[in-house]
């Protein structure tokens, strides 16, 4: 038998399906597993860094033998393993307990196993004939999510899709089709000018002007309107209160105004867990308004949906069952490896009616099984990745109670940070009151700025503090947190907790690190 290192000096074409490739394949994959295990262990060690940051030009030039360039001749297996190790080395350890930068964090081992299995199966979600088990799993998981929302299990529908923005796009598409089915065949010229509504604080914000006084504009709903030919200008942005919740009376008057201008309102996006503040819109009040005006109500619970699994926190989504559709991303608060996002629809059959084109090479009606399980024609994609298995496996491993404990823990961390910051004079909370979700928004005030009274000049200085701290933070690599401005508010940090590995000592570390990096600014 050949030694492992000899096998690794082979070229990749010695691997299966090459004849006698079993041994080389086994060694290669075992070595890869060793690299991944070392990475996982390191990711969870507090003594290791979150990242080893390099600027784009450094990575492009190549570092210590790691080159991004593609060769004409094949590299050997050993080199490929070195490349795998280096790829992880120069990346960001998003599972590290001190990574606070994004809504999706953590590294769930069962979820990871699910992703490995999914890639090994390497199949496509469009038909039952090639994904029998995954298609049925999708049905089971979606039904479970429907029942958690409060919809009758057998009525609902849904699909896994590529992220929250895509889920929201589906919701606008369905709402428009529900009102004007003719649009599918005749396009926008066959229907009147539509208007849709969302709050100024919703998921994914961009600053539309370089001046801070300009308002922040919404991203995913505007993008949907642009993609679907409705026009981003026809998205009407509704004002929020100081906590970032949509003001329902403003929604009502915006609808009336749009009608008076001859537009046809058809859709409202309510948010359960905004990206920056973690705010929950008043869903019952919004549902009343939607019912009154006959509008489609969508709830973007991409971030907040996980709270439905917590008996303590699900009250924040009261009224969600009145929605016509819901976006819920298990890859956020439930900690499922990316990506895992759903669009859930109350009316069964609508996804199919809206999107089906009956391609005969895939969806033959005369197959020997119930072809309603060929769910691919519900989708706007053709090929669709299997996103359900890792979630199904994690649900088996934790039970709903395990998810509940995990989510409660993340919100407890947020509360811990909030109370710590509230007591300090060198930190300033961005909004009053306890966070509703696991988002804590705050500024650090270097000594120099603590004694200066609020003024535009002080704001200009304060605006630069978070980016300066973040630069040093990333260059040193011990932790990572995001920052942004919002509407007229200058840059502030947003700390989010979705990683069950994070403990109070990590929260303490974050505060100390910000002070260490920022005290001289
Ligand atoms: N889908 C929005 C995610 C943004 C964030 O992780 O901060």
Coordinates of C-alpha atoms and ligand atoms in Angstrom, one line a residue:
X1 CA 0.0 0.0 0.0
X2 CA 1.3 3.5 -0.8
X3 CA 2.0 6.0 1.9
X4 CA -0.4 8.8 2.4
X5 CA 2.2 11.5 1.5
X6 CA 2.9 9.6 -1.7
X7 CA -0.8 9.5 -2.6
X8 CA -1.0 13.2 -2.0
X9 CA 1.8 13.9 -4.5
X10 CA -0.6 12.5 -7.1
X11 CA -2.5 14.6 -9.5
X12 CA -6.3 15.0 -9.0
X13 CA -7.1 12.7 -11.8
X14 CA -6.0 9.8 -9.6
X15 CA -9.1 10.4 -7.5
X16 CA -12.4 8.6 -8.1
X17 CA -13.8 7.9 -10.5
X18 CA -10.3 6.8 -11.7
X19 CA -9.8 3.1 -11.5
X20 CA -8.3 2.2 -8.1
X21 CA -8.9 5.8 -7.0
X22 CA -10.5 4.8 -3.7
X23 CA -7.4 4.9 -1.6
X24 CA -6.2 8.3 -2.9
X25 CA -9.8 9.7 -2.5
X26 CA -10.0 8.5 1.1
X27 CA -6.6 10.1 2.0
X28 CA -7.4 13.3 0.3
X29 CA -10.7 13.7 2.0
X30 CA -9.3 12.6 5.4
X31 CA -6.6 15.3 5.1
X32 CA -9.2 17.8 4.1
X33 CA -11.3 16.9 7.1
X34 CA -8.2 17.4 9.3
X35 CA -7.8 20.9 7.9
X36 CA -11.5 21.7 8.4
X37 CA -11.4 20.3 12.0
X38 CA -8.3 22.4 12.8
X39 CA -10.1 25.5 11.4
X40 CA -13.3 24.7 13.4
X41 CA -11.3 24.3 16.6
X42 CA -9.4 27.6 16.0
X43 CA -12.6 29.4 15.2
X44 CA -14.0 28.5 18.6
X45 CA -10.8 29.4 20.6
X46 CA -10.9 32.8 22.1
X47 CA -7.1 33.0 22.0
X48 CA -7.2 32.9 18.2
X49 CA -7.9 35.8 16.0
X50 CA -11.2 36.4 14.2
X51 CA -9.3 37.4 11.0
X52 CA -5.9 37.8 9.5
X53 CA -6.7 40.9 7.4
X54 CA -5.0 41.7 4.2
X55 CA -5.8 44.4 1.7
X56 CA -7.1 43.3 -1.8
X57 CA -3.8 44.1 -3.5
X58 CA -1.9 41.9 -1.0
X59 CA -4.2 38.9 -1.6
X60 CA -4.0 39.5 -5.4
X61 CA -0.3 39.6 -5.4
X62 CA -0.1 36.3 -3.5
X63 CA 0.9 35.6 0.0
X64 CA 3.5 33.0 1.2
X65 CA 2.9 30.9 -1.8
X66 CA -0.9 31.3 -1.9
X67 CA -1.8 32.4 -5.4
X68 CA -5.3 33.1 -6.7
X69 CA -4.1 32.7 -10.3
X70 CA -5.3 29.7 -12.3
X71 CA -2.7 27.3 -13.8
X72 CA -2.6 25.7 -17.2
X73 CA -1.2 22.4 -15.7
X74 CA -2.9 20.6 -12.8
X75 CA -1.6 21.1 -9.3
X76 CA -1.1 18.0 -7.2
X77 CA -3.3 17.0 -4.3
X78 CA -0.9 18.3 -1.7
X79 CA -0.9 21.7 -3.2
X80 CA -4.7 21.7 -3.4
X81 CA -4.8 20.9 0.4
X82 CA -2.4 23.8 1.0
X83 CA -4.7 26.0 -1.0
X84 CA -7.7 24.9 1.0
X85 CA -5.9 25.7 4.3
X86 CA -4.8 29.1 3.0
X87 CA -8.2 29.9 1.8
X88 CA -9.5 29.5 5.3
X89 CA -6.4 31.2 6.8
X90 CA -7.0 34.5 5.0
X91 CA -10.8 34.4 5.4
X92 CA -12.9 35.6 8.4
X93 CA -13.9 33.2 11.1
X94 CA -17.6 34.0 11.2
X95 CA -18.2 31.2 13.8
X96 CA -15.8 32.9 16.3
X97 CA -17.5 33.9 19.5
X98 CA -16.2 37.4 19.0
X99 CA -17.5 37.9 15.5
X100 CA -20.4 40.4 15.8
X101 CA -20.4 41.8 12.3
X102 CA -23.3 40.2 10.6
X103 CA -26.8 38.9 11.3
X104 CA -25.6 35.4 10.2
X105 CA -22.9 34.1 12.5
X106 CA -21.8 30.9 14.2
X107 CA -20.9 27.5 13.1
X108 CA -23.3 24.7 13.9
X109 CA -21.6 21.3 13.6
X110 CA -24.8 19.5 12.7
X111 CA -25.7 22.1 10.1
X112 CA -22.2 21.8 8.7
X113 CA -22.6 18.0 8.5
X114 CA -25.9 18.7 6.6
X115 CA -24.1 21.0 4.1
X116 CA -21.5 18.3 3.5
X117 CA -24.2 15.7 2.9
X118 CA -26.0 18.1 0.6
X119 CA -22.9 18.7 -1.5
X120 CA -22.2 14.9 -1.6
X121 CA -25.8 14.2 -2.9
X122 CA -25.3 17.1 -5.4
X123 CA -28.8 17.1 -6.6
X124 CA -31.3 19.7 -7.7
X125 CA -34.6 20.7 -6.0
X126 CA -36.7 21.0 -9.2
X127 CA -38.2 17.5 -9.4
X128 CA -39.2 14.7 -7.1
X129 CA -37.6 12.2 -9.5
X130 CA -34.1 13.4 -8.6
X131 CA -34.7 14.7 -5.1
X132 CA -37.4 12.5 -3.5
X133 CA -36.2 12.8 0.1
X134 CA -35.3 16.5 0.0
X135 CA -38.6 17.5 -1.7
X136 CA -40.6 15.7 1.1
X137 CA -38.3 17.2 3.8
X138 CA -39.0 20.7 2.3
X139 CA -42.7 20.0 2.6
X140 CA -42.4 18.9 6.2
X141 CA -40.2 21.9 7.3
X142 CA -42.3 24.4 5.5
X143 CA -45.5 23.0 7.2
X144 CA -43.8 23.2 10.5
X145 CA -42.9 26.9 9.9
X146 CA -46.5 27.6 8.8
X147 CA -47.9 26.1 12.0
X148 CA -45.4 28.2 14.0
X149 CA -46.6 31.3 12.2
X150 CA -50.2 30.3 13.1
X151 CA -51.4 29.4 9.6
X152 CA -53.3 26.1 9.0
X153 CA -50.5 23.7 8.0
X154 CA -52.4 22.2 5.0
X155 CA -53.2 25.6 3.4
X156 CA -49.8 27.2 3.3
X157 CA -47.2 27.0 0.6
X158 CA -43.6 28.2 0.2
X159 CA -40.2 27.6 -1.1
X160 CA -36.6 27.9 -0.1
X161 CA -34.8 30.5 -2.1
X162 CA -31.5 32.4 -2.4
X163 CA -31.6 34.8 0.6
X164 CA -34.0 37.4 2.1
X165 CA -33.9 39.8 -0.8
X166 CA -35.1 37.0 -3.1
X167 CA -37.8 36.0 -0.7
X168 CA -39.0 39.6 -0.5
X169 CA -38.9 39.7 -4.4
X170 CA -41.2 36.6 -4.5
X171 CA -43.6 38.4 -2.1
X172 CA -44.0 41.4 -4.4
X173 CA -44.3 39.2 -7.5
X174 CA -47.0 37.1 -5.8
X175 CA -48.9 40.1 -4.6
X176 CA -48.9 41.7 -8.0
X177 CA -50.0 38.5 -9.7
X178 CA -52.8 38.0 -7.1
X179 CA -54.2 41.4 -8.0
X180 CA -53.5 41.4 -11.7
X181 CA -52.9 37.8 -13.1
X182 CA -52.8 39.4 -16.6
X183 CA -49.3 40.8 -15.8
X184 CA -47.8 37.3 -16.3
X185 CA -48.7 37.3 -20.0
X186 CA -49.2 40.9 -20.9
X187 CA -46.7 42.7 -18.7
X188 CA -46.9 46.1 -17.0
X189 CA -48.5 47.9 -19.8
X190 CA -51.7 46.0 -19.2
X191 CA -52.1 47.2 -15.6
X192 CA -52.2 50.6 -13.8
X193 CA -49.4 52.3 -12.0
X194 CA -48.9 50.4 -8.8
X195 CA -47.6 51.6 -5.4
X196 CA -46.1 49.6 -2.6
X197 CA -45.2 50.6 1.0
X198 CA -42.4 49.9 3.4
X199 CA -40.8 51.6 6.3
X200 CA -37.7 53.8 6.0
X201 CA -35.8 51.5 8.5
X202 CA -36.3 48.1 6.8
X203 CA -33.9 45.4 6.0
X204 CA -30.8 46.5 4.0
X205 CA -30.4 50.2 4.0
X206 CA -28.3 52.4 1.7
X207 CA -27.5 56.0 2.0
X208 CA -28.6 57.6 -1.3
X209 CA -26.6 60.7 -0.8
X210 CA -23.2 61.5 0.5
X211 CA -24.6 64.1 2.8
X212 CA -25.9 62.8 6.1
X213 CA -29.0 64.9 6.1
X214 CA -30.5 62.9 3.2
X215 CA -32.7 60.0 4.2
X216 CA -31.7 56.4 4.1
X217 CA -33.5 54.5 1.4
X218 CA -34.7 51.0 1.5
X219 CA -32.9 48.3 -0.5
X220 CA -34.7 45.0 -1.0
X221 CA -38.2 46.2 -1.6
X222 CA -36.9 49.0 -3.9
X223 CA -34.8 46.4 -5.7
X224 CA -37.8 44.2 -6.2
X225 CA -39.9 47.0 -7.6
X226 CA -37.0 47.8 -10.0
X227 CA -36.5 44.2 -11.1
X228 CA -40.2 43.6 -11.5
X229 CA -40.7 46.7 -13.7
X230 CA -42.9 48.4 -11.1
X231 CA -40.2 51.1 -10.6
X232 CA -38.3 52.0 -7.5
X233 CA -39.9 55.4 -7.4
X234 CA -43.3 53.7 -6.8
X235 CA -42.0 52.4 -3.4
X236 CA -43.4 54.7 -0.8
X237 CA -41.3 54.9 2.3
X238 CA -43.3 55.3 5.5
X239 CA -41.9 57.1 8.5
X240 CA -40.8 55.3 11.7
X241 CA -40.9 56.2 15.3
X242 CA -37.6 56.8 17.2
X243 CA -37.3 53.0 17.8
X244 CA -37.5 52.3 14.1
X245 CA -41.1 51.0 14.0
X246 CA -43.4 51.9 11.2
X247 CA -45.9 54.5 12.3
X248 CA -49.2 52.9 11.2
X249 CA -51.1 56.2 10.9
X250 CA -48.4 57.4 8.5
X251 CA -48.9 54.2 6.5
X252 CA -52.6 54.9 6.3
X253 CA -52.1 58.5 5.1
X254 CA -49.5 57.4 2.6
X255 CA -51.9 55.0 1.1
X256 CA -54.6 57.7 0.9
X257 CA -52.2 60.1 -0.7
X258 CA -51.1 57.5 -3.3
X259 CA -54.7 56.8 -4.2
X260 CA -55.5 60.5 -4.6
X261 CA -52.6 60.7 -7.0
X262 CA -54.1 57.9 -9.1
X263 CA -51.7 55.2 -8.1
X264 CA -53.0 51.7 -7.2
X265 CA -51.7 50.6 -3.8
X266 CA -51.4 46.8 -3.6
X267 CA -48.7 45.7 -1.1
X268 CA -47.3 46.6 2.3
X269 CA -44.0 45.3 3.7
X270 CA -44.0 45.1 7.5
X271 CA -40.7 44.2 9.1
X272 CA -40.2 41.9 12.0
X273 CA -36.7 42.7 13.1
X274 CA -35.1 45.5 11.1
X275 CA -31.5 45.1 10.1
X276 CA -30.0 47.9 12.1
X277 CA -32.3 48.6 15.1
X278 CA -33.9 45.1 15.2
X279 CA -37.3 46.8 15.4
X280 CA -40.7 45.1 15.0
X281 CA -43.4 46.9 13.2
X282 CA -46.9 46.9 14.8
X283 CA -48.2 43.9 12.8
X284 CA -51.8 43.9 14.0
X285 CA -52.2 47.7 13.2
X286 CA -50.7 47.2 9.8
X287 CA -52.9 44.2 9.1
X288 CA -56.0 46.3 10.0
X289 CA -54.9 48.9 7.5
X290 CA -54.2 46.3 4.8
X291 CA -57.6 44.7 5.3
X292 CA -59.3 48.1 5.2
X293 CA -57.6 49.0 1.9
X294 CA -57.6 45.4 0.5
X295 CA -53.8 45.2 0.3
X296 CA -51.4 42.3 0.4
X297 CA -49.5 42.2 3.7
X298 CA -46.0 40.8 3.6
X299 CA -43.9 40.4 6.8
X300 CA -40.2 40.5 6.3
X301 CA -39.2 38.4 9.3
X302 CA -35.9 37.4 7.7
X303 CA -34.1 38.4 11.0
X304 CA -36.9 38.3 13.5
X305 CA -38.6 35.1 12.4
X306 CA -36.4 33.0 14.7
X307 CA -38.1 34.7 17.7
X308 CA -41.3 32.8 16.9
X309 CA -39.6 29.8 18.4
X310 CA -39.2 31.5 21.7
X311 CA -42.2 31.5 24.1
X312 CA -40.7 34.5 25.8
X313 CA -40.2 36.6 22.6
X314 CA -42.7 35.5 20.0
X315 CA -45.2 38.1 21.3
X316 CA -43.1 40.7 19.4
X317 CA -44.5 39.2 16.2
X318 CA -48.1 39.2 17.3
X319 CA -50.3 39.5 14.2
X320 CA -47.9 37.7 11.8
X321 CA -50.5 35.1 11.1
X322 CA -52.6 37.8 9.4
X323 CA -49.9 38.2 6.7
X324 CA -50.3 36.9 3.2
X325 CA -46.7 36.0 3.0
X326 CA -43.6 35.9 5.2
X327 CA -39.9 36.0 4.7
X328 CA -38.0 33.9 7.3
X329 CA -34.3 33.2 7.1
X330 CA -33.2 30.3 9.2
X331 CA -29.6 31.2 8.4
X332 CA -29.9 34.3 10.6
X333 CA -31.3 33.8 14.1
X334 CA -31.6 30.0 13.9
X335 CA -27.9 29.7 13.1
X336 CA -28.3 27.5 10.1
X337 CA -25.2 27.6 7.8
X338 CA -25.7 30.0 4.8
X339 CA -27.8 29.9 2.9
X340 CA -31.2 29.0 4.2
X341 CA -34.0 31.4 3.4
X342 CA -37.7 30.9 2.9
X343 CA -40.7 32.6 1.4
X344 CA -43.8 31.4 3.1
X345 CA -47.2 32.0 1.4
X346 CA -50.6 31.6 3.0
X347 CA -52.6 30.8 -0.2
X348 CA -51.7 27.4 -1.5
X349 CA -51.2 27.1 -5.3
X350 CA -50.4 30.8 -5.9
X351 CA -46.7 30.2 -6.3
X352 CA -47.4 27.6 -8.9
X353 CA -49.9 29.7 -10.8
X354 CA -47.7 32.7 -10.8
X355 CA -44.5 31.1 -11.9
X356 CA -45.3 27.9 -13.7
X357 CA -44.3 27.6 -17.4
X358 CA -44.6 23.8 -17.7
X359 CA -41.2 23.2 -19.4
X360 CA -41.9 19.7 -20.9
X361 CA -38.3 18.5 -20.6
X362 CA -38.6 18.7 -16.8
X363 CA -42.2 18.8 -15.7
X364 CA -43.8 16.1 -17.8
X365 CA -47.5 15.9 -16.7
X366 CA -47.6 12.1 -17.4
X367 CA -45.0 11.0 -14.9
X368 CA -45.7 7.9 -12.8
X369 CA -46.0 9.8 -9.5
X370 CA -47.9 12.8 -8.1
X371 CA -46.3 15.6 -10.1
X372 CA -47.3 18.2 -7.6
X373 CA -44.1 17.1 -5.9
X374 CA -42.2 18.6 -8.9
X375 CA -41.9 21.8 -7.0
X376 CA -39.4 23.4 -9.4
X377 CA -42.1 25.3 -11.5
X378 CA -43.1 27.3 -8.4
X379 CA -39.7 28.9 -8.5
X380 CA -38.3 31.7 -10.7
X381 CA -35.1 29.8 -10.9
X382 CA -34.7 26.5 -12.7
X383 CA -31.9 24.8 -10.8
X384 CA -32.3 25.2 -7.1
X385 CA -29.8 24.3 -4.4
X386 CA -30.9 21.9 -1.6
X387 CA -31.1 24.3 1.4
X388 CA -33.5 22.3 3.5
X389 CA -31.5 19.3 4.7
X390 CA -29.1 21.2 7.1
X391 CA -32.1 22.9 8.7
X392 CA -34.1 19.6 9.0
X393 CA -31.1 17.9 10.5
X394 CA -30.5 20.7 13.0
X395 CA -34.2 20.6 14.0
X396 CA -33.8 16.9 14.6
X397 CA -30.7 17.5 16.7
X398 CA -32.0 20.4 18.8
X399 CA -35.8 20.0 18.7
X400 CA -37.8 23.3 18.8
X401 CA -36.8 23.6 22.4
X402 CA -33.1 23.7 21.5
X403 CA -33.7 26.5 19.1
X404 CA -35.7 28.3 21.7
X405 CA -32.8 28.1 24.3
X406 CA -30.3 29.2 21.7
X407 CA -32.4 32.3 20.7
X408 CA -33.1 33.2 24.3
X409 CA -29.4 33.0 25.0
X410 CA -28.6 35.5 22.2
X411 CA -31.2 38.0 23.4
X412 CA -29.8 37.7 26.9
X413 CA -26.4 38.6 25.6
X414 CA -27.9 41.7 24.0
X415 CA -29.6 42.7 27.2
X416 CA -26.3 42.2 29.1
X417 CA -24.5 44.5 26.6
X418 CA -27.3 47.1 26.8
X419 CA -27.2 47.3 30.6
X420 CA -23.4 47.5 30.6
X421 CA -23.4 50.4 28.1
X422 CA -26.2 52.2 29.8
X423 CA -24.1 52.6 33.0
X424 CA -21.1 54.1 31.2
X425 CA -20.4 57.7 30.3
X426 CA -17.9 56.8 27.5
X427 CA -20.6 55.0 25.5
X428 CA -23.9 56.4 24.1
X429 CA -26.9 54.3 23.2
X430 CA -28.5 55.3 19.9
X431 CA -32.1 54.7 21.0
X432 CA -33.6 54.7 24.4
X433 CA -34.9 51.6 26.0
X434 CA -34.1 47.9 25.9
X435 CA -33.5 46.3 22.5
X436 CA -36.4 44.2 21.3
X437 CA -34.1 41.9 19.2
X438 CA -30.4 41.2 19.7
X439 CA -29.3 44.4 18.0
X440 CA -27.6 46.9 20.3
X441 CA -26.7 50.2 18.6
X442 CA -24.2 52.5 20.3
X443 CA -21.4 55.0 19.9
X444 CA -18.1 55.2 21.6
X445 CA -17.1 58.6 22.9
X446 CA -13.4 59.2 23.1
X447 CA -12.4 61.3 26.1
X448 CA -11.8 64.4 23.8
X449 CA -15.4 64.3 22.7
X450 CA -17.1 63.5 26.0
X451 CA -16.8 67.1 27.3
X452 CA -17.9 68.8 24.0
X453 CA -21.5 69.9 23.8
X454 CA -23.6 68.5 20.9
X455 CA -23.0 70.5 17.7
X456 CA -22.6 69.9 14.0
X457 CA -18.8 70.0 14.4
X458 CA -18.9 67.4 17.2
X459 CA -21.2 65.2 15.0
X460 CA -18.6 65.4 12.2
X461 CA -15.9 64.2 14.6
X462 CA -18.1 61.5 16.0
X463 CA -19.0 60.3 12.6
X464 CA -15.4 59.4 12.0
X465 CA -14.9 57.5 15.3
X466 CA -16.5 54.2 14.4
X467 CA -14.7 53.8 11.0
X468 CA -11.4 54.6 12.6
X469 CA -11.9 52.0 15.3
X470 CA -13.1 49.5 12.8
X471 CA -10.0 49.9 10.7
X472 CA -7.7 49.2 13.6
X473 CA -10.0 46.4 14.8
X474 CA -9.8 44.6 11.4
X475 CA -6.0 45.2 11.1
X476 CA -5.5 43.6 14.5
X477 CA -8.1 41.0 14.1
X478 CA -9.3 40.2 17.6
X479 CA -13.0 41.0 17.1
X480 CA -15.3 42.4 14.4
X481 CA -18.4 44.6 14.6
X482 CA -20.3 46.6 12.0
X483 CA -21.2 50.3 11.9
X484 CA -23.4 52.6 9.8
X485 CA -25.1 55.9 9.7
X486 CA -28.9 55.9 9.7
X487 CA -31.0 58.8 8.4
X488 CA -29.7 61.9 10.2
X489 CA -27.7 59.9 12.7
X490 CA -23.9 59.8 12.4
X491 CA -22.0 56.6 12.3
X492 CA -22.7 54.2 15.2
X493 CA -21.8 50.6 16.0
X494 CA -24.4 47.8 15.6
X495 CA -23.7 44.7 17.7
X496 CA -25.8 41.7 16.8
X497 CA -25.9 38.3 18.6
X498 CA -26.8 35.2 16.7
X499 CA -23.9 33.0 17.6
X500 CA -24.7 30.6 20.5
X501 CA -21.0 30.3 21.2
X502 CA -20.8 33.9 22.3
X503 CA -20.8 34.4 26.1
X504 CA -20.7 37.4 28.5
X505 CA -16.9 37.4 28.6
X506 CA -17.0 38.1 24.8
X507 CA -19.3 41.0 25.3
X508 CA -16.9 42.4 28.0
X509 CA -14.0 41.8 25.6
X510 CA -15.7 43.8 22.8
X511 CA -16.3 46.8 25.1
X512 CA -12.6 46.7 26.3
X513 CA -11.4 46.4 22.8
X514 CA -13.3 49.4 21.5
X515 CA -12.0 51.5 24.4
X516 CA -8.4 50.2 23.8
X517 CA -8.6 51.0 20.0
X518 CA -10.5 54.3 20.4
X519 CA -9.4 56.0 23.6
X520 CA -6.8 58.1 21.8
X521 CA -9.0 59.3 19.0
Ligands
LIG1 N1 -29.8 40.5 4.7 C1 -29.2 41.6 5.3 C2 -28.0 41.1 6.1 C3 -27.2 42.3 6.6 C4 -26.3 42.0 7.7 O1 -25.9 40.8 8.0 O2 -25.9 42.9 8.4

